[in-house]
CSV table of C-alpha atoms in Angstrom, one decimal:
chain,number,residue,atom,x,y,z
A,1,UNK,CA,29.9,23.8,-9.8
A,2,UNK,CA,27.6,21.9,-7.5
A,3,UNK,CA,24.6,22.4,-9.7
A,4,UNK,CA,26.4,21.4,-12.8
A,5,UNK,CA,27.6,18.4,-11.1
A,6,UNK,CA,23.9,17.6,-10.0
A,7,UNK,CA,22.7,17.9,-13.6
A,8,UNK,CA,25.4,15.6,-14.9
A,9,UNK,CA,24.6,13.0,-12.2
A,10,UNK,CA,20.9,13.1,-13.1
A,11,UNK,CA,21.5,13.1,-17.0
A,12,UNK,CA,23.9,10.2,-16.3
A,13,UNK,CA,21.5,8.2,-14.1
A,14,UNK,CA,18.9,8.5,-16.9
A,15,UNK,CA,20.9,8.3,-20.0
A,16,UNK,CA,20.9,4.5,-20.5
A,17,UNK,CA,17.4,4.0,-19.5
A,18,UNK,CA,14.9,3.8,-22.3
A,19,UNK,CA,11.9,3.7,-20.3
A,20,UNK,CA,11.0,3.1,-16.5
A,21,UNK,CA,8.0,3.0,-14.1
A,22,UNK,CA,8.0,5.1,-10.9
A,23,UNK,CA,6.4,3.5,-7.8
A,24,UNK,CA,6.3,6.2,-5.0
A,25,UNK,CA,5.3,6.0,-1.3
A,26,UNK,CA,5.9,9.6,-0.1
A,27,UNK,CA,5.5,13.1,-1.2
A,28,UNK,CA,6.4,13.8,-5.0
A,29,UNK,CA,8.9,16.8,-4.1
A,30,UNK,CA,11.9,15.2,-5.8
A,31,UNK,CA,10.0,14.1,-8.9
A,32,UNK,CA,8.3,17.2,-9.1
A,33,UNK,CA,11.6,19.1,-9.2
A,34,UNK,CA,13.1,16.6,-11.6
A,35,UNK,CA,10.5,17.1,-14.2
A,36,UNK,CA,10.3,20.8,-13.8
A,37,UNK,CA,14.0,21.1,-14.3
A,38,UNK,CA,14.9,18.2,-16.5
A,39,UNK,CA,11.8,17.7,-18.9
A,40,UNK,CA,13.8,15.7,-21.4
A,41,UNK,CA,13.3,12.7,-18.7
A,42,UNK,CA,9.5,13.0,-18.9
A,43,UNK,CA,9.1,10.9,-22.1
A,44,UNK,CA,11.2,7.9,-20.6
A,45,UNK,CA,8.6,7.6,-17.7
A,46,UNK,CA,6.1,4.9,-18.8
A,47,UNK,CA,3.7,5.4,-15.7
A,48,UNK,CA,3.6,6.6,-11.9
A,49,UNK,CA,2.2,4.3,-9.2
A,50,UNK,CA,1.7,6.9,-6.4
A,51,UNK,CA,0.6,6.3,-2.9
A,52,UNK,CA,-1.5,9.2,-1.9
A,53,UNK,CA,-4.4,11.1,-2.0
A,54,UNK,CA,-8.1,10.3,-1.0
A,55,UNK,CA,-11.6,11.2,-2.6
A,56,UNK,CA,-13.4,10.3,0.8
A,57,UNK,CA,-11.4,12.1,3.6
A,58,UNK,CA,-7.8,12.5,4.6
A,59,UNK,CA,-5.6,11.5,7.6
A,60,UNK,CA,-3.9,14.6,8.2
A,61,UNK,CA,-6.8,16.9,8.0
A,62,UNK,CA,-10.5,16.3,7.2
A,63,UNK,CA,-9.7,16.5,3.4
A,64,UNK,CA,-6.1,15.5,2.6
A,65,UNK,CA,-3.6,12.5,2.9
A,66,UNK,CA,-0.3,13.2,4.2
A,67,UNK,CA,1.9,12.7,1.1
A,68,UNK,CA,0.0,15.1,-1.1
A,69,UNK,CA,-0.7,17.5,1.8
A,70,UNK,CA,3.2,17.6,2.3
A,71,UNK,CA,3.8,19.1,-1.1
A,72,UNK,CA,0.5,19.7,-3.3
A,73,UNK,CA,2.6,21.8,-5.8
A,74,UNK,CA,4.8,18.8,-6.8
A,75,UNK,CA,1.5,16.7,-7.2
A,76,UNK,CA,0.5,19.4,-9.7
A,77,UNK,CA,3.7,19.2,-11.7
A,78,UNK,CA,3.8,15.5,-12.0
A,79,UNK,CA,0.0,15.7,-13.1
A,80,UNK,CA,0.8,18.3,-15.5
A,81,UNK,CA,3.4,16.1,-17.5
A,82,UNK,CA,0.4,13.8,-18.3
A,83,UNK,CA,2.6,10.8,-17.6
A,84,UNK,CA,0.1,7.9,-16.9
A,85,UNK,CA,-0.8,8.6,-13.2
A,86,UNK,CA,-1.9,5.5,-10.9
A,87,UNK,CA,-3.3,7.0,-7.6
A,88,UNK,CA,-3.1,4.4,-4.7
A,89,UNK,CA,-5.4,6.4,-2.5
A,90,UNK,CA,-6.5,5.8,1.1
A,91,UNK,CA,-9.8,4.9,-0.5
A,92,UNK,CA,-8.0,1.7,-1.6
A,93,UNK,CA,-5.5,1.2,1.1
A,94,UNK,CA,-7.9,1.5,3.9
A,95,UNK,CA,-9.4,-1.9,2.7
A,96,UNK,CA,-6.2,-3.8,2.8
A,97,UNK,CA,-4.9,-5.0,6.1
A,98,UNK,CA,-3.4,-8.0,7.9
A,99,UNK,CA,-6.1,-10.4,9.2
A,100,UNK,CA,-5.7,-12.3,12.4
A,101,UNK,CA,-4.3,-15.7,10.7
A,102,UNK,CA,-1.8,-13.5,8.6
A,103,UNK,CA,-0.7,-11.7,11.6
A,104,UNK,CA,0.0,-15.2,13.3
A,105,UNK,CA,2.1,-16.1,10.4
A,106,UNK,CA,4.1,-12.9,10.6
A,107,UNK,CA,4.7,-13.4,14.4
A,108,UNK,CA,5.9,-17.2,13.6
A,109,UNK,CA,8.5,-15.7,11.2
A,110,UNK,CA,9.5,-13.0,13.5
A,111,UNK,CA,10.1,-15.4,16.5
A,112,UNK,CA,12.2,-17.5,14.5
A,113,UNK,CA,15.7,-18.4,16.0
A,114,UNK,CA,18.7,-16.7,15.0
A,115,UNK,CA,20.3,-18.5,12.2
A,116,UNK,CA,21.8,-15.7,10.3
A,117,UNK,CA,21.8,-15.4,6.4
A,118,UNK,CA,18.6,-15.3,4.6
A,119,UNK,CA,16.3,-16.4,7.4
A,120,UNK,CA,17.4,-13.2,9.2
A,121,UNK,CA,16.0,-11.2,6.4
A,122,UNK,CA,12.6,-12.9,6.7
A,123,UNK,CA,12.5,-12.3,10.5
A,124,UNK,CA,13.5,-8.7,10.3
A,125,UNK,CA,11.1,-8.1,7.3
A,126,UNK,CA,8.1,-10.0,9.6
A,127,UNK,CA,9.0,-7.8,12.4
A,128,UNK,CA,8.8,-4.7,10.1
A,129,UNK,CA,5.4,-5.4,9.0
A,130,UNK,CA,4.2,-6.3,12.6
A,131,UNK,CA,5.4,-3.0,13.9
A,132,UNK,CA,3.9,-1.4,10.8
A,133,UNK,CA,0.5,-3.2,11.5
A,134,UNK,CA,0.5,-2.0,15.0
A,135,UNK,CA,0.7,1.6,14.1
A,136,UNK,CA,-1.7,1.6,11.2
A,137,UNK,CA,-3.4,-1.6,10.2
A,138,UNK,CA,-3.9,-0.3,6.6
A,139,UNK,CA,-0.8,-1.3,4.3
A,140,UNK,CA,-0.7,1.8,2.4
A,141,UNK,CA,3.1,1.5,1.0
A,142,UNK,CA,3.3,-2.1,0.1
A,143,UNK,CA,0.0,-1.8,-1.7
A,144,UNK,CA,1.5,0.7,-4.2
A,145,UNK,CA,4.1,-1.8,-5.3
A,146,UNK,CA,1.6,-4.8,-5.3
A,147,UNK,CA,-0.8,-2.4,-7.6
A,148,UNK,CA,2.3,-2.4,-9.9
A,149,UNK,CA,3.0,-5.9,-10.0
A,150,UNK,CA,-0.7,-7.2,-10.2
A,151,UNK,CA,-3.0,-4.6,-11.4
A,152,UNK,CA,-5.5,-7.3,-12.5
A,153,UNK,CA,-6.4,-7.7,-8.6
A,154,UNK,CA,-7.5,-4.3,-8.7
A,155,UNK,CA,-10.4,-2.5,-10.1
A,156,UNK,CA,-9.2,0.4,-12.3
A,157,UNK,CA,-11.2,3.5,-13.1
A,158,UNK,CA,-9.9,6.4,-15.3
A,159,UNK,CA,-11.1,10.0,-14.3
A,160,UNK,CA,-9.8,13.4,-14.1
A,161,UNK,CA,-8.4,15.1,-11.0
A,162,UNK,CA,-7.2,18.3,-9.5
A,163,UNK,CA,-5.4,19.1,-6.2
A,164,UNK,CA,-6.1,22.2,-3.9
A,165,UNK,CA,-3.0,24.1,-3.4
A,166,UNK,CA,-3.9,26.5,-0.6
A,167,UNK,CA,-6.5,27.1,1.9
A,168,UNK,CA,-8.5,24.8,4.2
A,169,UNK,CA,-8.7,22.1,1.9
A,170,UNK,CA,-4.9,22.3,0.6
A,171,UNK,CA,-3.7,18.9,-0.3
A,172,UNK,CA,-7.2,17.4,-1.2
A,173,UNK,CA,-7.5,15.7,-4.3
A,174,UNK,CA,-10.9,15.9,-6.2
A,175,UNK,CA,-12.6,14.8,-9.3
A,176,UNK,CA,-12.4,17.7,-11.7
A,177,UNK,CA,-13.6,17.5,-15.4
A,178,UNK,CA,-11.1,20.1,-16.3
A,179,UNK,CA,-8.2,18.2,-14.4
A,180,UNK,CA,-5.6,15.7,-15.3
A,181,UNK,CA,-6.0,12.0,-16.3
A,182,UNK,CA,-5.6,9.5,-13.5
A,183,UNK,CA,-6.4,6.2,-12.8
A,184,UNK,CA,-8.1,5.2,-9.3
A,185,UNK,CA,-8.6,1.9,-7.9
A,186,UNK,CA,-11.0,-0.4,-6.2
A,187,UNK,CA,-9.9,-3.7,-4.5
A,188,UNK,CA,-11.1,-6.7,-6.5
A,189,UNK,CA,-8.9,-9.7,-5.3
A,190,UNK,CA,-7.7,-8.8,-1.8
A,191,UNK,CA,-6.6,-12.5,-1.0
A,192,UNK,CA,-4.6,-12.7,-4.2
A,193,UNK,CA,-2.7,-9.6,-3.2
A,194,UNK,CA,-2.0,-10.9,0.4
A,195,UNK,CA,-0.9,-14.0,-0.9
A,196,UNK,CA,1.7,-12.3,-2.9
A,197,UNK,CA,2.9,-10.0,0.0
A,198,UNK,CA,3.2,-13.1,2.5
A,199,UNK,CA,4.9,-15.1,-0.3
A,200,UNK,CA,7.6,-12.3,-1.0
A,201,UNK,CA,8.4,-12.2,2.7
A,202,UNK,CA,8.6,-16.0,3.0
A,203,UNK,CA,11.0,-16.4,0.2
A,204,UNK,CA,13.3,-14.1,1.8
A,205,UNK,CA,14.2,-17.1,4.1
A,206,UNK,CA,14.7,-19.6,1.4
């Protein structure tokens, strides 16, 4: 009964949608499971922007980034769908962080007096980003969303990749001529992306 309800819920969720784009900021476990069990959804997915992976060293092992290390099998399932896959890797996100002036702007918003309403949203959002920056200066997750909204600010390169599933290099993404298509990115217009991010925070208070 529970399985039938789950299937009905998933089918209902996507029935009215002709096409959509995924932006993911964590392991691909859920989407790997959905694509494996409900392949009829795959044609509806126009693209996937996934924060994860690294071609130049990881952050949870010398080789692997945390999201793909957590569930490399799910990444393999997603790649096998051949949905256009955009990898927002550590190679890119390690170049994108708040500079001193931008941190001061966030601090100003975070210290705004309690006014309630939308101003509270901006204050809380600024505090969240300051906390984020204090733990890891690179803006990993926000860049996945920004890459979707403003791909022209990035340098795109299509290649083919695979992911080690086991062993010492488990979770490592690597270029593989026999692998699956993926777009990797370099940073072209850092200031334009940062302006978009800060503007989105500022608008919360208006």
